[in-house]
Short mmCIF file of C-alpha atoms and ligand atoms in Angstrom, two decimals:
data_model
loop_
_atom_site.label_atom_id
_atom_site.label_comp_id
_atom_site.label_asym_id
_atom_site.label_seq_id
_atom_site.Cartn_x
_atom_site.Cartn_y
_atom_site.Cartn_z
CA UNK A 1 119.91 107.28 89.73
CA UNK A 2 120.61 110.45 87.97
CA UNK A 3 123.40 112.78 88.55
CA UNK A 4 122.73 116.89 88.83
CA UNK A 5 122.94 116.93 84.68
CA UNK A 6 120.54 114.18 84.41
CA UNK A 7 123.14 111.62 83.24
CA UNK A 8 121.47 108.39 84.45
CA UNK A 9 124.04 106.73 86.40
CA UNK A 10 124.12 102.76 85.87
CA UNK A 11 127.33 101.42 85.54
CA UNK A 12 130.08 101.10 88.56
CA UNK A 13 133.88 99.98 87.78
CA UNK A 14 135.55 98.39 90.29
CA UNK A 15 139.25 97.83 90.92
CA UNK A 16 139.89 94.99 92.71
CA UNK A 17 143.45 95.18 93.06
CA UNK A 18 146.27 97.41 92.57
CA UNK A 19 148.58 95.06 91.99
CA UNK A 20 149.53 93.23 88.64
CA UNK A 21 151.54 90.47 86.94
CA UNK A 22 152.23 92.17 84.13
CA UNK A 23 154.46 95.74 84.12
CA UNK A 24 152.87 97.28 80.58
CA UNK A 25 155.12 100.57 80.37
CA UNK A 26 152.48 103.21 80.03
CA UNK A 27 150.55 101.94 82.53
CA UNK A 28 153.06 100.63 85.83
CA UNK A 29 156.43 101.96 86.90
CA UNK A 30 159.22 99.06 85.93
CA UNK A 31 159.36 98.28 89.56
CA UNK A 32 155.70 97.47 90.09
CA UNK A 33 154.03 99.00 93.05
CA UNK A 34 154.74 98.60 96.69
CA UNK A 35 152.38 96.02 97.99
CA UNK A 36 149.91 98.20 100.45
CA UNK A 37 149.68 97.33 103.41
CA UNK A 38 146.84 94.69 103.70
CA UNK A 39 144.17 96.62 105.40
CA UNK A 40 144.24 99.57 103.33
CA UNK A 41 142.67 97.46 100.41
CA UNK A 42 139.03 96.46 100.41
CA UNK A 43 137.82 93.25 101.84
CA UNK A 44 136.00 90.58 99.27
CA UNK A 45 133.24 91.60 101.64
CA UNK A 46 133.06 95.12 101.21
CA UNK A 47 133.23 95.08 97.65
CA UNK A 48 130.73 92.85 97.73
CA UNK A 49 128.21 95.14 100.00
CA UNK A 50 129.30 98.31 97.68
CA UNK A 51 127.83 96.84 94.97
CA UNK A 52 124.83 95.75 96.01
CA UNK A 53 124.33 98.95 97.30
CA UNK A 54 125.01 100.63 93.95
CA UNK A 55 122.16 97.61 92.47
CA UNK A 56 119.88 99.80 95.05
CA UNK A 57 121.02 102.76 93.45
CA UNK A 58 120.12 101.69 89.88
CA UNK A 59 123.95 100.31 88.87
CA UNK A 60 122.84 97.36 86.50
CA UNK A 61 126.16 96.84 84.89
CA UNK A 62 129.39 96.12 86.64
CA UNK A 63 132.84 95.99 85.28
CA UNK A 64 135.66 94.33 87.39
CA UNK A 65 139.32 95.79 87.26
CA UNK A 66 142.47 96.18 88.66
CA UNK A 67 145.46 96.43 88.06
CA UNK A 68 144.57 92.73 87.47
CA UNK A 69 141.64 91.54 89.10
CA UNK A 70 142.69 87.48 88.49
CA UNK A 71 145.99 88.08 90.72
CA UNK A 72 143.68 89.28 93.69
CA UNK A 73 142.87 86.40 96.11
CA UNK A 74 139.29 85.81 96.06
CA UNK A 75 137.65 86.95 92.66
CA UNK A 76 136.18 83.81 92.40
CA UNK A 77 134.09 84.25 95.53
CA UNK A 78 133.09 87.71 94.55
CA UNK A 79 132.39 87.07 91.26
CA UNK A 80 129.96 84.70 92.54
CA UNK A 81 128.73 87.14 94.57
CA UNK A 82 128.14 89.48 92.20
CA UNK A 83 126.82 87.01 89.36
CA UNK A 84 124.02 86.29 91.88
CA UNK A 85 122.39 89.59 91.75
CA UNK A 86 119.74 89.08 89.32
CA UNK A 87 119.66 93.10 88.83
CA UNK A 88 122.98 92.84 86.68
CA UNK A 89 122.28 92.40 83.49
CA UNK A 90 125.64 92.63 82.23
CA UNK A 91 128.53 91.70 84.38
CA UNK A 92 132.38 91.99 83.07
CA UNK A 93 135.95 91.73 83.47
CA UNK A 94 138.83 93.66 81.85
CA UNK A 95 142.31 91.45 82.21
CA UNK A 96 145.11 91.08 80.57
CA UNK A 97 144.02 87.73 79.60
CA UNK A 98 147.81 86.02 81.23
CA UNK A 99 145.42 83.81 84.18
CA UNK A 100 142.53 83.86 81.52
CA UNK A 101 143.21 80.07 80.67
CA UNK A 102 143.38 79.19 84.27
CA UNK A 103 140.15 80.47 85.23
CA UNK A 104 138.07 81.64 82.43
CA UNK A 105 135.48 78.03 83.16
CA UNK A 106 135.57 78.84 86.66
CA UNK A 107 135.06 82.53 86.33
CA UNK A 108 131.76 81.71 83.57
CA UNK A 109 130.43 79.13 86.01
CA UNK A 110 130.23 81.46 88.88
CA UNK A 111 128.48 84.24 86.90
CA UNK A 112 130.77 86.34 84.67
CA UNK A 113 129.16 87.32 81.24
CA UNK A 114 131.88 88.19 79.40
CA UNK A 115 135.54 89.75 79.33
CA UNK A 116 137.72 92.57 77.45
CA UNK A 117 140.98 91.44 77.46
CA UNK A 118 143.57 93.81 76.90
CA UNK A 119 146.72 92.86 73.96
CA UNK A 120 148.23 95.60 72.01
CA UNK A 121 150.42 93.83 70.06
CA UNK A 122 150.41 90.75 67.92
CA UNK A 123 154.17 90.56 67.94
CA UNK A 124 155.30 88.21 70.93
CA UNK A 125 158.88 90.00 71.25
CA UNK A 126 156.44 93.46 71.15
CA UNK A 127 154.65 92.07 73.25
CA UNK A 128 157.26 91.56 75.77
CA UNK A 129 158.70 94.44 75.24
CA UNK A 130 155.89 96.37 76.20
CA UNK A 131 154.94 94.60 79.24
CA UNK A 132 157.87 94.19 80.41
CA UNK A 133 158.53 90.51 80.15
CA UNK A 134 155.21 89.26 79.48
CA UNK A 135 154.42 85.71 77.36
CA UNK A 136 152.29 86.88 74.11
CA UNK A 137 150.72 83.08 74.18
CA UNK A 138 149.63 82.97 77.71
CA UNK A 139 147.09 85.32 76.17
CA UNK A 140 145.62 83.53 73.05
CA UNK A 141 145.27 80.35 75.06
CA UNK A 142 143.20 82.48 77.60
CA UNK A 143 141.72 84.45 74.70
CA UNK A 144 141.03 80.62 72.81
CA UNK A 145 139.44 79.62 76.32
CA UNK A 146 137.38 82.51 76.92
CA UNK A 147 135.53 81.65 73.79
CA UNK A 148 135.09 77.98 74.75
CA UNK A 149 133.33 78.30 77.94
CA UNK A 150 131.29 81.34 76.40
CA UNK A 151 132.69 84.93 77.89
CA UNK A 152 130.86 86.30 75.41
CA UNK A 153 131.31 88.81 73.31
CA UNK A 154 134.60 88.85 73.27
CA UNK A 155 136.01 92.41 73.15
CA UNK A 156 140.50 93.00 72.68
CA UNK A 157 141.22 96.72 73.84
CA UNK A 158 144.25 97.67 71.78
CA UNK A 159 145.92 100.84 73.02
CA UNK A 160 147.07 102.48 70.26
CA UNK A 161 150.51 103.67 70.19
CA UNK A 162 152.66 106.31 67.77
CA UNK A 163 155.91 104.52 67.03
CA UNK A 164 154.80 100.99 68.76
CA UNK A 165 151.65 99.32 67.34
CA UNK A 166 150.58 101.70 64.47
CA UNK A 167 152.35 99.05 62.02
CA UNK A 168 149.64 96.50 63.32
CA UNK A 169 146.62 98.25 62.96
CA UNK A 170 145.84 96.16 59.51
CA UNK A 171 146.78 92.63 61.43
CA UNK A 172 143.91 94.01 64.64
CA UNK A 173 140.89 95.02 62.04
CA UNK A 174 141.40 92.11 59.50
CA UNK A 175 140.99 89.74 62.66
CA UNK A 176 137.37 90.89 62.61
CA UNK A 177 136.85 89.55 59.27
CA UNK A 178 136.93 85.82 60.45
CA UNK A 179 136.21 85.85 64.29
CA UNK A 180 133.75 87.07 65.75
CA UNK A 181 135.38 89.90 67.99
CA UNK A 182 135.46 92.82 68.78
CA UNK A 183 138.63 94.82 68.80
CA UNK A 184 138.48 98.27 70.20
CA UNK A 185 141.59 100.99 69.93
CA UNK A 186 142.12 102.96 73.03
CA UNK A 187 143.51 106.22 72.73
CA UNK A 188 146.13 106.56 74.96
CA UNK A 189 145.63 108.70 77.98
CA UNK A 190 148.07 111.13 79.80
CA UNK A 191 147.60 109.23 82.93
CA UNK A 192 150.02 108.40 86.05
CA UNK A 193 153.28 106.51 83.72
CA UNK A 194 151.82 107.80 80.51
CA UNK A 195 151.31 111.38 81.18
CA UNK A 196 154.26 112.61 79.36
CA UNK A 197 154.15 109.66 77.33
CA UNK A 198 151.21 110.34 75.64
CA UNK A 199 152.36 113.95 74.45
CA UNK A 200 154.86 112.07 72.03
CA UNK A 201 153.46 108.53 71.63
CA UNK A 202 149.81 110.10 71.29
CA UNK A 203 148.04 108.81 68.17
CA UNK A 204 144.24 109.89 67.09
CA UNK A 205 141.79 106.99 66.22
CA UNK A 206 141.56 108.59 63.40
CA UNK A 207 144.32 107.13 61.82
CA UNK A 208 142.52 103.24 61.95
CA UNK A 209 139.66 105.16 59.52
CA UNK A 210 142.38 107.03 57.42
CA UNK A 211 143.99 103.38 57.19
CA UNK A 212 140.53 101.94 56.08
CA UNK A 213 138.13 103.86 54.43
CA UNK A 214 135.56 101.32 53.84
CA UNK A 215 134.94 100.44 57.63
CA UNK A 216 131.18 101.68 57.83
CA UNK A 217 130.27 102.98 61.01
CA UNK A 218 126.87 101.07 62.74
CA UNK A 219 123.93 102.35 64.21
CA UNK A 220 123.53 102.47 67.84
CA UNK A 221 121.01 103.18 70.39
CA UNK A 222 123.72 103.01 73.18
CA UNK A 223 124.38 107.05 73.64
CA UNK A 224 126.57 105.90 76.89
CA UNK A 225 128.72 103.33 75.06
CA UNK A 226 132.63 105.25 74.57
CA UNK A 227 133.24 103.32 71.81
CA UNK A 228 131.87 103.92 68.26
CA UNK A 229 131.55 100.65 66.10
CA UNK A 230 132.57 100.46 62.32
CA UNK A 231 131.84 97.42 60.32
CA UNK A 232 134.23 95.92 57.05
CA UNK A 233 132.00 94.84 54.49
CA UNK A 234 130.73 90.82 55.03
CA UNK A 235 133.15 90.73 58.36
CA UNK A 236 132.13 88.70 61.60
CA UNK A 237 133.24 91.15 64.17
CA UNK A 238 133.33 95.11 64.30
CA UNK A 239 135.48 97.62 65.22
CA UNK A 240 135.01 100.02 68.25
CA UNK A 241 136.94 103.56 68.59
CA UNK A 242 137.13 105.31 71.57
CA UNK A 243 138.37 108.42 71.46
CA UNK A 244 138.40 109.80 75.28
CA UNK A 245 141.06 112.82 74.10
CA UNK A 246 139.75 113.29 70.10
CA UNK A 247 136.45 113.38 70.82
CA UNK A 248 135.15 112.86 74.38
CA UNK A 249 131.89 110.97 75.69
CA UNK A 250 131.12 113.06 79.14
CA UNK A 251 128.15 113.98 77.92
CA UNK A 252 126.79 110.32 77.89
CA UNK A 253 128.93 109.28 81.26
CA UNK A 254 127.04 106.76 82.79
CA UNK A 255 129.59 105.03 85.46
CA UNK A 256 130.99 105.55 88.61
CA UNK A 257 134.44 103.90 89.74
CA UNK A 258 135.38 102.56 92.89
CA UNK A 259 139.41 101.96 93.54
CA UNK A 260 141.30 98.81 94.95
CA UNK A 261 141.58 101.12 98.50
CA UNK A 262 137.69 102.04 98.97
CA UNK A 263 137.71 105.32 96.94
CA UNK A 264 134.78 106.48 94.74
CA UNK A 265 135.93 108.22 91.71
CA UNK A 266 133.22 110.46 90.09
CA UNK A 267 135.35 110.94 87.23
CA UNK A 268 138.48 108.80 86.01
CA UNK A 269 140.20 112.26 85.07
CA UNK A 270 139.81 114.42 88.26
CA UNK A 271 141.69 114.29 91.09
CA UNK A 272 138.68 113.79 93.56
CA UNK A 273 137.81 111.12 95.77
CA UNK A 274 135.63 110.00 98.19
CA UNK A 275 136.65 107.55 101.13
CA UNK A 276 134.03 105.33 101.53
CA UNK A 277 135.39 103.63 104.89
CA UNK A 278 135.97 106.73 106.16
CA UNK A 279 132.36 107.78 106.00
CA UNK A 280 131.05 104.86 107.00
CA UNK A 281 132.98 105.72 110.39
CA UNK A 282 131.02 108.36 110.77
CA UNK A 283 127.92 107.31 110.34
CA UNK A 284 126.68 107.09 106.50
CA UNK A 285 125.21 104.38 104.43
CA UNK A 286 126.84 102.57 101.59
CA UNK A 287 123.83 104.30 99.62
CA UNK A 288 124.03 107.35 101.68
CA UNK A 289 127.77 107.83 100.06
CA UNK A 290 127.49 106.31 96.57
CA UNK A 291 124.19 108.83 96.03
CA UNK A 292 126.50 112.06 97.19
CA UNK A 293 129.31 110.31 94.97
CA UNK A 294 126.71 110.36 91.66
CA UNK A 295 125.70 114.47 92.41
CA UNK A 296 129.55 115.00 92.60
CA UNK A 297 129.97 113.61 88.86
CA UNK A 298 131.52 116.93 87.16
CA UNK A 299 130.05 117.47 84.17
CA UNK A 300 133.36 116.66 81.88
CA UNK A 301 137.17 115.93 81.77
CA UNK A 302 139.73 118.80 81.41
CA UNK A 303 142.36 116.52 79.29
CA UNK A 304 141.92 119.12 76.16
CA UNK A 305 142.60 122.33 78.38
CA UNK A 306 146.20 123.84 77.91
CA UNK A 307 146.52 124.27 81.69
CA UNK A 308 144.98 120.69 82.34
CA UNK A 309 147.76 118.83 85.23
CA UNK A 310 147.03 114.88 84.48
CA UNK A 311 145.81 113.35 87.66
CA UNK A 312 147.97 111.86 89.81
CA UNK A 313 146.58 108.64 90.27
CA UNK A 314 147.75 105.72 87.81
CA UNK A 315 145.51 103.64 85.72
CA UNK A 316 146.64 100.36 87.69
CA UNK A 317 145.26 102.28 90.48
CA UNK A 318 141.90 103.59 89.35
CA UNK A 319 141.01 100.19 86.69
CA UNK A 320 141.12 101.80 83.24
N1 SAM B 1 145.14 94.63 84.01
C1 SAM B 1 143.92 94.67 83.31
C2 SAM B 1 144.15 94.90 81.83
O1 SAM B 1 145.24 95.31 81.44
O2 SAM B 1 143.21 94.67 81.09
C3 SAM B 1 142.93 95.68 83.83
C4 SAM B 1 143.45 97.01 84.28
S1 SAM B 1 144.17 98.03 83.01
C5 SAM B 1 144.59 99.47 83.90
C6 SAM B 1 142.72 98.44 82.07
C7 SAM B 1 142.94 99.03 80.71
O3 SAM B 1 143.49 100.32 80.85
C8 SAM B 1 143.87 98.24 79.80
O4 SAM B 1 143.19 97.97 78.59
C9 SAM B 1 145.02 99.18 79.59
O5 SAM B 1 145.60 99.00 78.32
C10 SAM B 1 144.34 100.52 79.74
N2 SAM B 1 145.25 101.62 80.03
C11 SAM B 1 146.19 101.70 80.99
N3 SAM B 1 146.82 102.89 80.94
C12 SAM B 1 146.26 103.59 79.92
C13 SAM B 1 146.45 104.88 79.35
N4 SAM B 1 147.36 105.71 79.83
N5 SAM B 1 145.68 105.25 78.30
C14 SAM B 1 144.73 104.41 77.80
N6 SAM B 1 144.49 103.20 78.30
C15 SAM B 1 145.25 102.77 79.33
FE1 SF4 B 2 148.82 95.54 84.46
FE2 SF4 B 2 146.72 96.11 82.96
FE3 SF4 B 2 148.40 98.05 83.73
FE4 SF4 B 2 149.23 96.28 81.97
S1 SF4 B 2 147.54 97.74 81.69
S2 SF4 B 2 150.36 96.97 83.79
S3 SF4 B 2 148.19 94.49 82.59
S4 SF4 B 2 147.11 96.87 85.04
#
């Protein structure tokens, strides 16, 4: 389906969970996040019927979030779910990659294509540092098994990070010289923990090309895709940037997000909302409400405005 500026609409987020096992410092408060109250989340069920109302609506990619979507009970039944709608043709996973070893076989045998695991740092005291006490190895054995049983390609979102990970930008692109990965840096977003954060700790992508000149940026037909690719010279892997502050994709926007507690989010960076339970109370289809959702898309993001207020979600909530 289109939305009002003819952006065709085919990819829907979900967050599956607000809750984490990790506590990554520009992302979750140190003290985690109050577990809601049971109800308020949505059932495996409900998810499930979401998204194959979306299918109706055109969605033919899905992403699965969280917080982290392996802590919520259940994500192997709705994966299965969703890997048995033949209409997906390309059906991921971001995680922090900590359960990845645990369940990356079952996750690929009930349908998953492929995941983006999240790791920026190489350093394991960094690393802990960072996430507040998390094990840097729990994610190369789930990044090592992810490869085995085929989660393919195999993407590592690096948020990049003034004063933190800047030093490590060589160690992230030369891994693409040998393996065949993708590692994509994140600008960092003034959102929920990180929106004053970001003011000082705020680094351009810029600054991976400045570091190496000779990356050579590919040609692609994928207008939606946020991330630009660069190649090194005879490497096995690429490069993506994506630059939501330094140079944003709205004009491409192709997705729609729904959160762990049943709300459609037309656009990650505004504050609006729509409660999908709520209208299905009174009276409204699943497609009925997703189709409003996709005219509601605004046509951009305000994060470059002086007066622009961050939104007051955080990304744990929304999936990032
Ligand atoms: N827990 C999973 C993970 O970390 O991959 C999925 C949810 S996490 C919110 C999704 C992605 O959002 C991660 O790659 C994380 O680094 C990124 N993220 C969180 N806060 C961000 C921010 N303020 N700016 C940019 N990316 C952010
Ligand atoms: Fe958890 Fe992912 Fe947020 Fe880190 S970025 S705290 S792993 S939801």
């Amino acid at each position: 389906m289109q939305d009002t500026l003819g952006r065709k609409i085919n990819y829907l987020r979900v967050s599956v969970t607000d809750l984490c096992n990790l506590r990554c410092m520009y992302c979750m408060p140190a003290h985690g996040v109050c577990k809601k109250d049971h109800d308020s989340i949505l059932r495996i069920e409900e998810i499930a019927e979401i998204v194959k109302a979306a299918v109706e609506l055109g969605i033919n990619k899905v992403r699965l979030t969280g917080g982290e979507p392996l802590v919520r009970k259940g994500i192997l039944d709705l994966v299965g779910e969703i890997g048995s709608i033949e209409a997906i043709k390309d059906f991921s996973m971001t995680t922090n990659g900590v359960l990845l070893k645990k369940y990356a076989q079952a996750l690929k045998a009930a349908g998953l294509h492929r995941v983006n695991i999240s790791l920026d740092t190489l350093n394991a005291e960094k690393y802990k540092y960072i996430t507040r006490g998390g094990h840097l190895q729990d994610v190369l054995d789930g990044i090592a098994e992810a490869k085995r049983v085929g989660l393919l390609p195999l993407k590592i979102n690096v948020v990049l990070i003034g004063g933190f990970n800047d030093d490590e930008i060589t160690d992230f692109v030369e891994l693409t010289l040998q393996e065949e990965v993708e590692i994509r840096f994140i600008e960092l977003m003034p959102v929920g923990e990180a929106s004053t954060w970001a003011k000082t700790h705020f680094l351009s992508n810029e600054t991976v090309l400045e570091k190496f000149p000779d990356l050579v940026p590919e040609i692609t037909n994928d207008k939606s895709s946020p991330a630009k690719y660069f190649k090194l010279p005879q490497s096995k892997g690429r490069v993506g940037l994506i630059n939501p502050i330094s140079n944003h994709f709205c004009g491409a926007c192709n997705r729609l997000r729904v959160t762990a507690d049943g709300k459609i989010k037309p656009c990650l960076h505004a504050n609006a909302e729509i409660d999908i339970r709520k209208l299905l109370a009174a009276g409204k289809t699943l497609t009925d409400i997703l189709a409003a959702a996709i005219l509601q898309k605004p046509a951009g993001h305000k994060l470059n405005d002086p007066n622009f207020e961050p939104i007051e979600r955080n990304m744990y909530q929304i999936g990032g």
